Amino acid sequence: MIKSLVLPCKALKFPLEKFEGRKQLRCKGPKMELTLTQPDDWHLHLRDGNLLEGVVSHSASHFGRAIVMPNLKPPVTTTAAAVAYRESILKVLPVNSNFTPLMTLYLTDKTSPEEIKRARRSDVVFAVKLYPAGATTNSQDGVTDLFGKCLPVLEEMAEQNMPLLVHGEVTDTNVDIFDREKVFIETILKPLVQRLPQLKVVMEHITTMDAVRFVESCKEAATVTPQHLLLNRNSLFQGGLQPHNYCLPVLKREIHREAIVAAVTSGSKRFFLGTDSAPHERRRKECPCGCAGIYNAPVALSLYAKVFEDAGALDKLEAFTSFNGPDFYGLPRNTSKIKMTRTPWKVPESFSFSFGDIIPMFAGETLEWQPSFM
């Protein structure tokens, strides 16, 4: 019996016995193929207008469903607006696409409990997003006082089993930008879950070991991005300022990246895929006041596979990409499959549209894993 496969390109051994009986991993000549239940993206920015039309196919070609972020201009603050936004997404999907957008509401100081009830009845809205005012792109309409102005809404969300998706950073300018997630956990998130233990909370795009420890210490969950698994804050400055590696929450020290990788590849059910893919036109990234956001939709699955392979944990990849998210949200797992083939491919330098270019994560670099539908 073959117990391991030696891959010529990296002389890498991976223990095949982890997959025996599951028909998940197989060798085809010098290539390795991995079969996964089709993943979902539990944190995605699709934008609107021409930008939406340009980028939606990259997500729809890989993911079955996606939690779509509501930080448009104006933000998606009502169920009616969420329904309209969903229709605009469906209209520009590729022909024969089965991609399903799962909509969210943008929490404000003025959101009402009645709106939460409407959202639950809609079967269209699946969560509510908390942006502290000023924390990130289009967050100026976000919450200014969570406990003082939003407590009745949060109580109704708990009653309706509606998850709260949290951008976990304080916006106090006196707090160092690299410490804002840690301070948010201590001053906002821990008091919140203690006050409303029945409220389902997802800490989005976690970036620190502090967030890992928080999630592991309670019943909450977290999404994790490719950039926070593969890059640290040095990636912002190596070879000059790198605007296409700038996102919020900002990349952190290597010790934090390592802690997130260890948590995600451990097999814990509390962590699941959320790309935070955030497209901006090139001219809006490469400018004196560049926008925050990394466009990773075309490469996300390839990068997640790299992370798990490097950790010797490919047998845990499917749970992270395809099981933990729907299980947390109480949704059925997808039944379709995708194939990940270990064959080199080059990431395009850019994607060109009538409105301008978008630079993807790892532009121009060669990746080892390539996804395809079965």
Short mmCIF file of N, CA and C in Angstrom, two decimals, residues 45-48 51-52 71-73 136-140 241-247 278-294 355-359:
data_model
loop_
_atom_site.label_atom_id
_atom_site.label_comp_id
_atom_site.label_asym_id
_atom_site.label_seq_id
_atom_site.Cartn_x
_atom_site.Cartn_y
_atom_site.Cartn_z
N HIS A 45 -17.18 41.06 -1.21
CA HIS A 45 -17.60 42.37 -1.72
C HIS A 45 -17.76 42.27 -3.24
N LEU A 46 -18.97 42.50 -3.71
CA LEU A 46 -19.25 42.46 -5.15
C LEU A 46 -19.42 43.85 -5.75
N ARG A 47 -19.55 44.88 -4.91
CA ARG A 47 -19.78 46.24 -5.38
C ARG A 47 -21.10 46.30 -6.17
N ASP A 48 -21.25 47.31 -7.01
CA ASP A 48 -22.44 47.43 -7.84
C ASP A 48 -22.06 48.06 -9.18
N LEU A 51 -18.65 47.67 -11.91
CA LEU A 51 -17.70 46.87 -11.13
C LEU A 51 -18.29 45.51 -10.78
N LEU A 52 -19.53 45.49 -10.35
CA LEU A 52 -20.24 44.23 -10.08
C LEU A 52 -20.26 43.35 -11.32
N ASN A 71 -21.81 47.29 2.14
CA ASN A 71 -21.24 48.65 2.23
C ASN A 71 -21.13 49.31 0.85
N LEU A 72 -22.29 49.50 0.24
CA LEU A 72 -22.37 50.24 -1.01
C LEU A 72 -22.57 51.72 -0.70
N LYS A 73 -22.68 52.53 -1.75
CA LYS A 73 -23.07 53.93 -1.61
C LYS A 73 -24.38 54.13 -2.37
N THR A 136 -13.57 51.29 7.74
CA THR A 136 -13.10 50.76 6.47
C THR A 136 -13.87 51.40 5.33
N THR A 137 -13.78 50.82 4.14
CA THR A 137 -14.41 51.38 2.95
C THR A 137 -15.92 51.55 3.14
N ASN A 138 -16.42 52.75 2.88
CA ASN A 138 -17.85 53.05 2.93
C ASN A 138 -18.47 52.69 4.29
N SER A 139 -17.73 52.99 5.36
CA SER A 139 -18.24 52.70 6.71
C SER A 139 -18.66 53.97 7.45
N GLN A 140 -18.74 55.08 6.73
CA GLN A 140 -19.04 56.35 7.39
C GLN A 140 -20.45 56.37 7.98
N LEU A 241 6.40 50.74 -1.39
CA LEU A 241 5.02 50.64 -0.91
C LEU A 241 4.19 49.80 -1.87
N GLN A 242 3.47 48.81 -1.33
CA GLN A 242 2.70 47.86 -2.14
C GLN A 242 1.20 48.09 -1.92
N PRO A 243 0.57 48.96 -2.70
CA PRO A 243 -0.83 49.31 -2.45
C PRO A 243 -1.80 48.16 -2.64
N HIS A 244 -1.42 47.17 -3.46
CA HIS A 244 -2.34 46.06 -3.71
C HIS A 244 -2.30 45.01 -2.61
N ASN A 245 -1.44 45.22 -1.61
CA ASN A 245 -1.44 44.39 -0.41
C ASN A 245 -2.05 45.13 0.78
N TYR A 246 -2.63 46.28 0.51
CA TYR A 246 -3.24 47.08 1.58
C TYR A 246 -4.71 46.73 1.74
N CYS A 247 -5.07 46.31 2.93
CA CYS A 247 -6.45 45.98 3.24
C CYS A 247 -6.73 46.40 4.68
N ALA A 278 -12.16 42.28 -2.37
CA ALA A 278 -12.65 43.66 -2.39
C ALA A 278 -12.05 44.40 -3.59
N PRO A 279 -12.74 44.37 -4.72
CA PRO A 279 -12.17 44.98 -5.93
C PRO A 279 -12.22 46.50 -5.92
N HIS A 280 -11.11 47.08 -6.36
CA HIS A 280 -11.03 48.52 -6.63
C HIS A 280 -10.30 48.70 -7.96
N GLU A 281 -10.68 49.69 -8.71
CA GLU A 281 -9.94 50.01 -9.93
C GLU A 281 -8.50 50.36 -9.57
N ARG A 282 -7.62 50.03 -10.49
CA ARG A 282 -6.19 50.25 -10.25
C ARG A 282 -5.90 51.70 -9.87
N ARG A 283 -6.54 52.64 -10.54
CA ARG A 283 -6.27 54.05 -10.27
C ARG A 283 -6.70 54.46 -8.86
N ARG A 284 -7.60 53.71 -8.26
CA ARG A 284 -8.03 54.03 -6.90
C ARG A 284 -7.15 53.35 -5.85
N LYS A 285 -6.33 52.42 -6.28
CA LYS A 285 -5.36 51.79 -5.38
C LYS A 285 -4.01 52.50 -5.46
N GLU A 286 -3.60 52.84 -6.68
CA GLU A 286 -2.29 53.45 -6.91
C GLU A 286 -2.44 54.97 -6.99
N CYS A 287 -2.68 55.58 -5.86
CA CYS A 287 -2.92 57.02 -5.80
C CYS A 287 -2.50 57.53 -4.41
N PRO A 288 -2.47 58.84 -4.21
CA PRO A 288 -1.99 59.36 -2.92
C PRO A 288 -2.79 58.89 -1.71
N CYS A 289 -4.06 58.56 -1.89
CA CYS A 289 -4.88 58.06 -0.78
C CYS A 289 -5.60 56.81 -1.25
N GLY A 290 -4.84 55.71 -1.37
CA GLY A 290 -5.35 54.49 -1.97
C GLY A 290 -6.38 53.78 -1.12
N CYS A 291 -7.32 53.12 -1.79
CA CYS A 291 -8.39 52.39 -1.11
C CYS A 291 -7.87 51.10 -0.48
N ALA A 292 -8.52 50.71 0.60
CA ALA A 292 -8.21 49.44 1.26
C ALA A 292 -9.00 48.32 0.60
N GLY A 293 -8.32 47.21 0.33
CA GLY A 293 -9.02 46.05 -0.22
C GLY A 293 -8.13 45.28 -1.16
N ILE A 294 -8.16 43.97 -1.07
CA ILE A 294 -7.38 43.07 -1.92
C ILE A 294 -8.35 42.25 -2.76
N PHE A 355 -14.12 50.19 -17.66
CA PHE A 355 -13.98 51.24 -16.66
C PHE A 355 -12.57 51.33 -16.09
N GLY A 356 -11.70 50.37 -16.43
CA GLY A 356 -10.34 50.38 -15.91
C GLY A 356 -9.85 48.98 -15.59
N ASP A 357 -8.66 48.90 -15.00
CA ASP A 357 -8.04 47.63 -14.65
C ASP A 357 -8.20 47.32 -13.17
N ILE A 358 -8.26 46.01 -12.86
CA ILE A 358 -8.22 45.54 -11.48
C ILE A 358 -7.04 44.60 -11.35
N ILE A 359 -6.24 44.81 -10.32
CA ILE A 359 -5.05 44.00 -10.08
C ILE A 359 -5.39 42.92 -9.06
#
